Short mmCIF file of N, CA, C and O in Angstrom, two decimals:
data_model
loop_
_atom_site.label_atom_id
_atom_site.label_comp_id
_atom_site.label_asym_id
_atom_site.label_seq_id
_atom_site.Cartn_x
_atom_site.Cartn_y
_atom_site.Cartn_z
N MET S 177 81.77 111.56 85.93
CA MET S 177 82.44 112.82 86.00
C MET S 177 82.56 113.37 84.58
O MET S 177 82.98 112.66 83.67
N THR S 178 82.20 114.61 84.43
CA THR S 178 82.29 115.24 83.11
C THR S 178 83.75 115.50 82.76
O THR S 178 84.63 115.54 83.64
N ALA S 179 84.01 115.70 81.48
CA ALA S 179 85.37 116.01 81.04
C ALA S 179 85.86 117.30 81.69
O ALA S 179 87.03 117.41 82.09
N ALA S 180 84.98 118.27 81.83
CA ALA S 180 85.37 119.54 82.46
C ALA S 180 85.72 119.34 83.93
O ALA S 180 86.70 119.90 84.43
N ALA S 181 84.94 118.52 84.63
CA ALA S 181 85.22 118.25 86.04
C ALA S 181 86.54 117.50 86.19
O ALA S 181 87.33 117.78 87.09
N PHE S 182 86.78 116.54 85.30
CA PHE S 182 88.04 115.80 85.34
C PHE S 182 89.22 116.74 85.09
O PHE S 182 90.23 116.68 85.78
N GLY S 183 89.07 117.62 84.12
CA GLY S 183 90.11 118.59 83.83
C GLY S 183 90.41 119.48 85.02
O GLY S 183 91.56 119.77 85.32
N ALA S 184 89.36 119.90 85.72
CA ALA S 184 89.53 120.74 86.91
C ALA S 184 90.25 119.97 88.01
O ALA S 184 91.12 120.51 88.69
N LEU S 185 89.89 118.69 88.16
CA LEU S 185 90.55 117.86 89.17
C LEU S 185 92.04 117.72 88.86
O LEU S 185 92.89 117.95 89.71
N VAL S 186 92.35 117.36 87.63
CA VAL S 186 93.75 117.17 87.23
C VAL S 186 94.54 118.47 87.38
O VAL S 186 95.69 118.46 87.82
N ALA S 187 93.93 119.60 87.06
CA ALA S 187 94.61 120.89 87.18
C ALA S 187 94.99 121.21 88.63
O ALA S 187 95.96 121.92 88.87
N ASP S 188 94.24 120.65 89.58
CA ASP S 188 94.51 120.92 91.00
C ASP S 188 95.49 119.95 91.64
O ASP S 188 95.84 120.10 92.81
N ILE S 189 95.94 118.94 90.90
CA ILE S 189 96.87 117.96 91.45
C ILE S 189 98.28 118.54 91.42
O ILE S 189 98.80 118.88 90.37
N ALA S 190 98.88 118.63 92.59
CA ALA S 190 100.22 119.21 92.71
C ALA S 190 101.30 118.18 92.37
O ALA S 190 101.16 117.00 92.68
N ALA S 191 102.37 118.65 91.76
CA ALA S 191 103.53 117.80 91.49
C ALA S 191 104.10 117.33 92.83
O ALA S 191 104.03 118.05 93.81
N PRO S 192 104.57 116.13 92.94
CA PRO S 192 104.91 115.18 91.89
C PRO S 192 103.78 114.19 91.57
O PRO S 192 104.02 113.19 90.93
N LEU S 193 102.56 114.48 92.02
CA LEU S 193 101.45 113.57 91.75
C LEU S 193 100.87 113.80 90.37
O LEU S 193 101.05 114.86 89.78
N GLY S 194 100.15 112.81 89.88
CA GLY S 194 99.49 112.90 88.59
C GLY S 194 98.45 111.79 88.48
O GLY S 194 98.26 111.02 89.41
N ILE S 195 97.79 111.72 87.34
CA ILE S 195 96.84 110.65 87.05
C ILE S 195 97.49 109.74 86.02
O ILE S 195 98.08 110.21 85.04
N GLY S 196 97.41 108.46 86.24
CA GLY S 196 97.98 107.49 85.31
C GLY S 196 97.36 106.13 85.52
O GLY S 196 96.43 105.97 86.29
N ARG S 197 97.87 105.14 84.83
CA ARG S 197 97.37 103.78 84.94
C ARG S 197 98.06 103.09 86.12
O ARG S 197 99.28 103.19 86.29
N VAL S 198 97.27 102.41 86.93
CA VAL S 198 97.76 101.72 88.12
C VAL S 198 97.33 100.26 88.03
O VAL S 198 96.17 99.97 87.75
N ARG S 199 98.26 99.34 88.23
CA ARG S 199 97.93 97.92 88.22
C ARG S 199 97.56 97.49 89.63
O ARG S 199 98.34 97.65 90.56
N LEU S 200 96.36 96.94 89.78
CA LEU S 200 95.89 96.48 91.07
C LEU S 200 96.42 95.08 91.37
O LEU S 200 96.94 94.39 90.49
N GLU S 201 96.25 94.66 92.60
CA GLU S 201 96.74 93.35 93.04
C GLU S 201 96.17 92.21 92.20
O GLU S 201 96.86 91.22 91.95
N ASP S 202 94.92 92.36 91.73
CA ASP S 202 94.32 91.29 90.92
C ASP S 202 94.74 91.34 89.45
O ASP S 202 94.27 90.56 88.63
N GLY S 203 95.61 92.29 89.10
CA GLY S 203 96.13 92.38 87.75
C GLY S 203 95.41 93.34 86.84
O GLY S 203 95.87 93.62 85.74
N THR S 204 94.28 93.88 87.27
CA THR S 204 93.56 94.83 86.43
C THR S 204 94.26 96.19 86.47
O THR S 204 94.94 96.53 87.43
N ASN S 205 94.08 96.95 85.40
CA ASN S 205 94.64 98.30 85.31
C ASN S 205 93.51 99.31 85.37
O ASN S 205 92.52 99.17 84.67
N VAL S 206 93.66 100.30 86.22
CA VAL S 206 92.66 101.35 86.39
C VAL S 206 93.34 102.70 86.41
O VAL S 206 94.55 102.80 86.60
N ALA S 207 92.57 103.75 86.21
CA ALA S 207 93.10 105.11 86.36
C ALA S 207 93.22 105.41 87.85
O ALA S 207 92.35 105.06 88.63
N GLY S 208 94.33 106.03 88.23
CA GLY S 208 94.52 106.36 89.63
C GLY S 208 95.64 107.38 89.80
O GLY S 208 96.23 107.84 88.83
N PHE S 209 95.91 107.72 91.04
CA PHE S 209 96.98 108.67 91.33
C PHE S 209 98.32 107.97 91.23
O PHE S 209 98.50 106.85 91.70
N ILE S 210 99.28 108.64 90.62
CA ILE S 210 100.65 108.15 90.52
C ILE S 210 101.58 109.23 91.05
O ILE S 210 101.18 110.39 91.21
N CYS S 211 102.82 108.84 91.28
CA CYS S 211 103.84 109.79 91.75
C CYS S 211 105.09 109.60 90.91
O CYS S 211 105.46 108.47 90.59
N GLU S 212 105.72 110.69 90.55
CA GLU S 212 106.97 110.61 89.79
C GLU S 212 107.99 109.81 90.60
O GLU S 212 108.19 110.07 91.79
N ALA S 213 108.63 108.83 89.97
CA ALA S 213 109.55 107.92 90.66
C ALA S 213 110.69 108.65 91.37
O ALA S 213 111.08 108.26 92.48
N ILE S 214 111.21 109.69 90.79
CA ILE S 214 112.33 110.41 91.39
C ILE S 214 111.96 111.00 92.75
O ILE S 214 112.79 111.18 93.62
N GLU S 215 110.68 111.26 92.95
CA GLU S 215 110.22 111.89 94.19
C GLU S 215 110.07 110.91 95.34
O GLU S 215 109.88 111.33 96.48
N VAL S 216 110.12 109.61 95.09
CA VAL S 216 109.93 108.65 96.17
C VAL S 216 111.26 108.18 96.76
O VAL S 216 111.27 107.44 97.74
N GLU S 217 112.37 108.61 96.19
CA GLU S 217 113.68 108.26 96.73
C GLU S 217 113.77 108.69 98.19
O GLU S 217 113.59 109.85 98.51
N GLY S 218 114.02 107.73 99.07
CA GLY S 218 114.15 108.03 100.49
C GLY S 218 112.82 108.18 101.22
O GLY S 218 112.81 108.45 102.42
N ALA S 219 111.70 108.00 100.52
CA ALA S 219 110.38 108.14 101.16
C ALA S 219 110.05 106.90 101.98
O ALA S 219 110.61 105.83 101.79
N THR S 220 109.13 107.04 102.92
CA THR S 220 108.67 105.93 103.74
C THR S 220 107.69 105.08 102.95
O THR S 220 106.73 105.59 102.38
N ASP S 221 107.93 103.75 102.91
CA ASP S 221 107.00 102.82 102.26
C ASP S 221 105.88 102.53 103.25
O ASP S 221 106.12 101.96 104.32
N ILE S 222 104.65 102.92 102.92
CA ILE S 222 103.54 102.74 103.84
C ILE S 222 102.67 101.55 103.47
O ILE S 222 101.59 101.36 104.03
N THR S 223 103.13 100.69 102.56
CA THR S 223 102.35 99.54 102.12
C THR S 223 101.87 98.69 103.29
O THR S 223 100.72 98.26 103.31
N GLY S 224 102.72 98.43 104.25
CA GLY S 224 102.36 97.58 105.39
C GLY S 224 101.29 98.16 106.30
O GLY S 224 100.77 97.46 107.16
N PHE S 225 100.92 99.41 106.08
CA PHE S 225 99.89 100.04 106.92
C PHE S 225 98.49 99.87 106.34
O PHE S 225 97.52 100.27 106.96
N ASP S 226 98.37 99.31 105.15
CA ASP S 226 97.07 99.11 104.49
C ASP S 226 96.32 100.41 104.25
O ASP S 226 95.10 100.46 104.37
N GLY S 227 97.03 101.47 103.93
CA GLY S 227 96.37 102.71 103.55
C GLY S 227 96.92 103.93 104.25
O GLY S 227 97.59 103.85 105.28
N TRP S 228 96.63 105.07 103.64
CA TRP S 228 97.13 106.35 104.14
C TRP S 228 96.59 106.67 105.52
O TRP S 228 97.32 107.13 106.40
N ARG S 229 95.28 106.44 105.75
CA ARG S 229 94.70 106.77 107.06
C ARG S 229 95.36 105.96 108.18
O ARG S 229 95.64 106.49 109.25
N ALA S 230 95.60 104.68 107.92
CA ALA S 230 96.25 103.84 108.93
C ALA S 230 97.67 104.32 109.19
O ALA S 230 98.15 104.32 110.33
N TYR S 231 98.36 104.73 108.14
CA TYR S 231 99.71 105.27 108.31
C TYR S 231 99.67 106.53 109.16
O TYR S 231 100.46 106.68 110.10
N ARG S 232 98.75 107.43 108.85
CA ARG S 232 98.65 108.67 109.63
C ARG S 232 98.33 108.37 111.09
O ARG S 232 98.88 109.00 111.99
N GLN S 233 97.45 107.40 111.33
CA GLN S 233 97.13 107.00 112.70
C GLN S 233 98.38 106.45 113.40
O GLN S 233 98.62 106.72 114.57
N SER S 234 99.19 105.70 112.66
CA SER S 234 100.40 105.12 113.25
C SER S 234 101.37 106.20 113.70
O SER S 234 102.13 105.99 114.65
N LEU S 235 101.36 107.35 113.03
CA LEU S 235 102.26 108.42 113.43
C LEU S 235 101.93 108.91 114.84
O LEU S 235 102.82 109.10 115.66
N SER S 236 100.64 109.07 115.13
CA SER S 236 100.28 109.51 116.48
C SER S 236 100.52 108.39 117.48
O SER S 236 100.93 108.65 118.62
N GLU S 237 100.30 107.13 117.05
CA GLU S 237 100.57 106.02 117.95
C GLU S 237 102.07 105.89 118.21
O GLU S 237 102.48 105.58 119.33
N ARG S 238 102.86 106.14 117.19
CA ARG S 238 104.33 106.07 117.35
C ARG S 238 104.79 107.10 118.37
O ARG S 238 105.67 106.82 119.18
N MET S 239 104.19 108.27 118.32
CA MET S 239 104.56 109.31 119.26
C MET S 239 104.20 108.90 120.69
O MET S 239 104.80 109.37 121.64
N SER S 240 103.21 108.01 120.83
CA SER S 240 102.81 107.57 122.17
C SER S 240 103.56 106.32 122.60
O SER S 240 103.28 105.75 123.65
N GLY S 241 104.51 105.84 121.76
CA GLY S 241 105.34 104.71 122.13
C GLY S 241 104.86 103.36 121.65
O GLY S 241 105.47 102.34 121.95
N ARG S 242 103.76 103.30 120.90
CA ARG S 242 103.28 102.02 120.40
C ARG S 242 104.14 101.58 119.22
O ARG S 242 104.61 102.40 118.44
N PRO S 243 104.33 100.25 119.02
CA PRO S 243 105.18 99.76 117.93
C PRO S 243 104.51 99.91 116.57
O PRO S 243 103.28 99.92 116.48
N TRP S 244 105.33 100.02 115.52
CA TRP S 244 104.83 100.05 114.15
C TRP S 244 104.46 98.65 113.72
O TRP S 244 105.02 97.67 114.23
N PRO S 245 103.55 98.48 112.74
CA PRO S 245 103.20 97.14 112.28
C PRO S 245 104.39 96.47 111.57
O PRO S 245 105.28 97.15 111.07
N GLU S 246 104.36 95.14 111.57
CA GLU S 246 105.40 94.37 110.88
C GLU S 246 105.32 94.63 109.39
O GLU S 246 104.24 94.78 108.84
N LYS S 247 106.46 94.63 108.70
CA LYS S 247 106.46 94.75 107.25
C LYS S 247 106.01 93.43 106.66
O LYS S 247 106.27 92.38 107.21
N ARG S 248 105.34 93.50 105.53
CA ARG S 248 104.87 92.28 104.87
C ARG S 248 105.97 91.63 104.11
O ARG S 248 106.85 92.18 103.63
#
């Protein structure tokens, strides 16, 4: 990705999101999306869903009466 393309991407990221360093499960640090800590107060922890798409799918399943996955 060119510097100009990266700049355009970052310019389109809405608050409270941003780009920052993220520590992965194996301990490595990579560039990734971050969220301002103050904005997650009271938010739903979706870690147990193994990703955003699975969480979104669970919302429709929840509406149909299926149980949510167990928390890890």
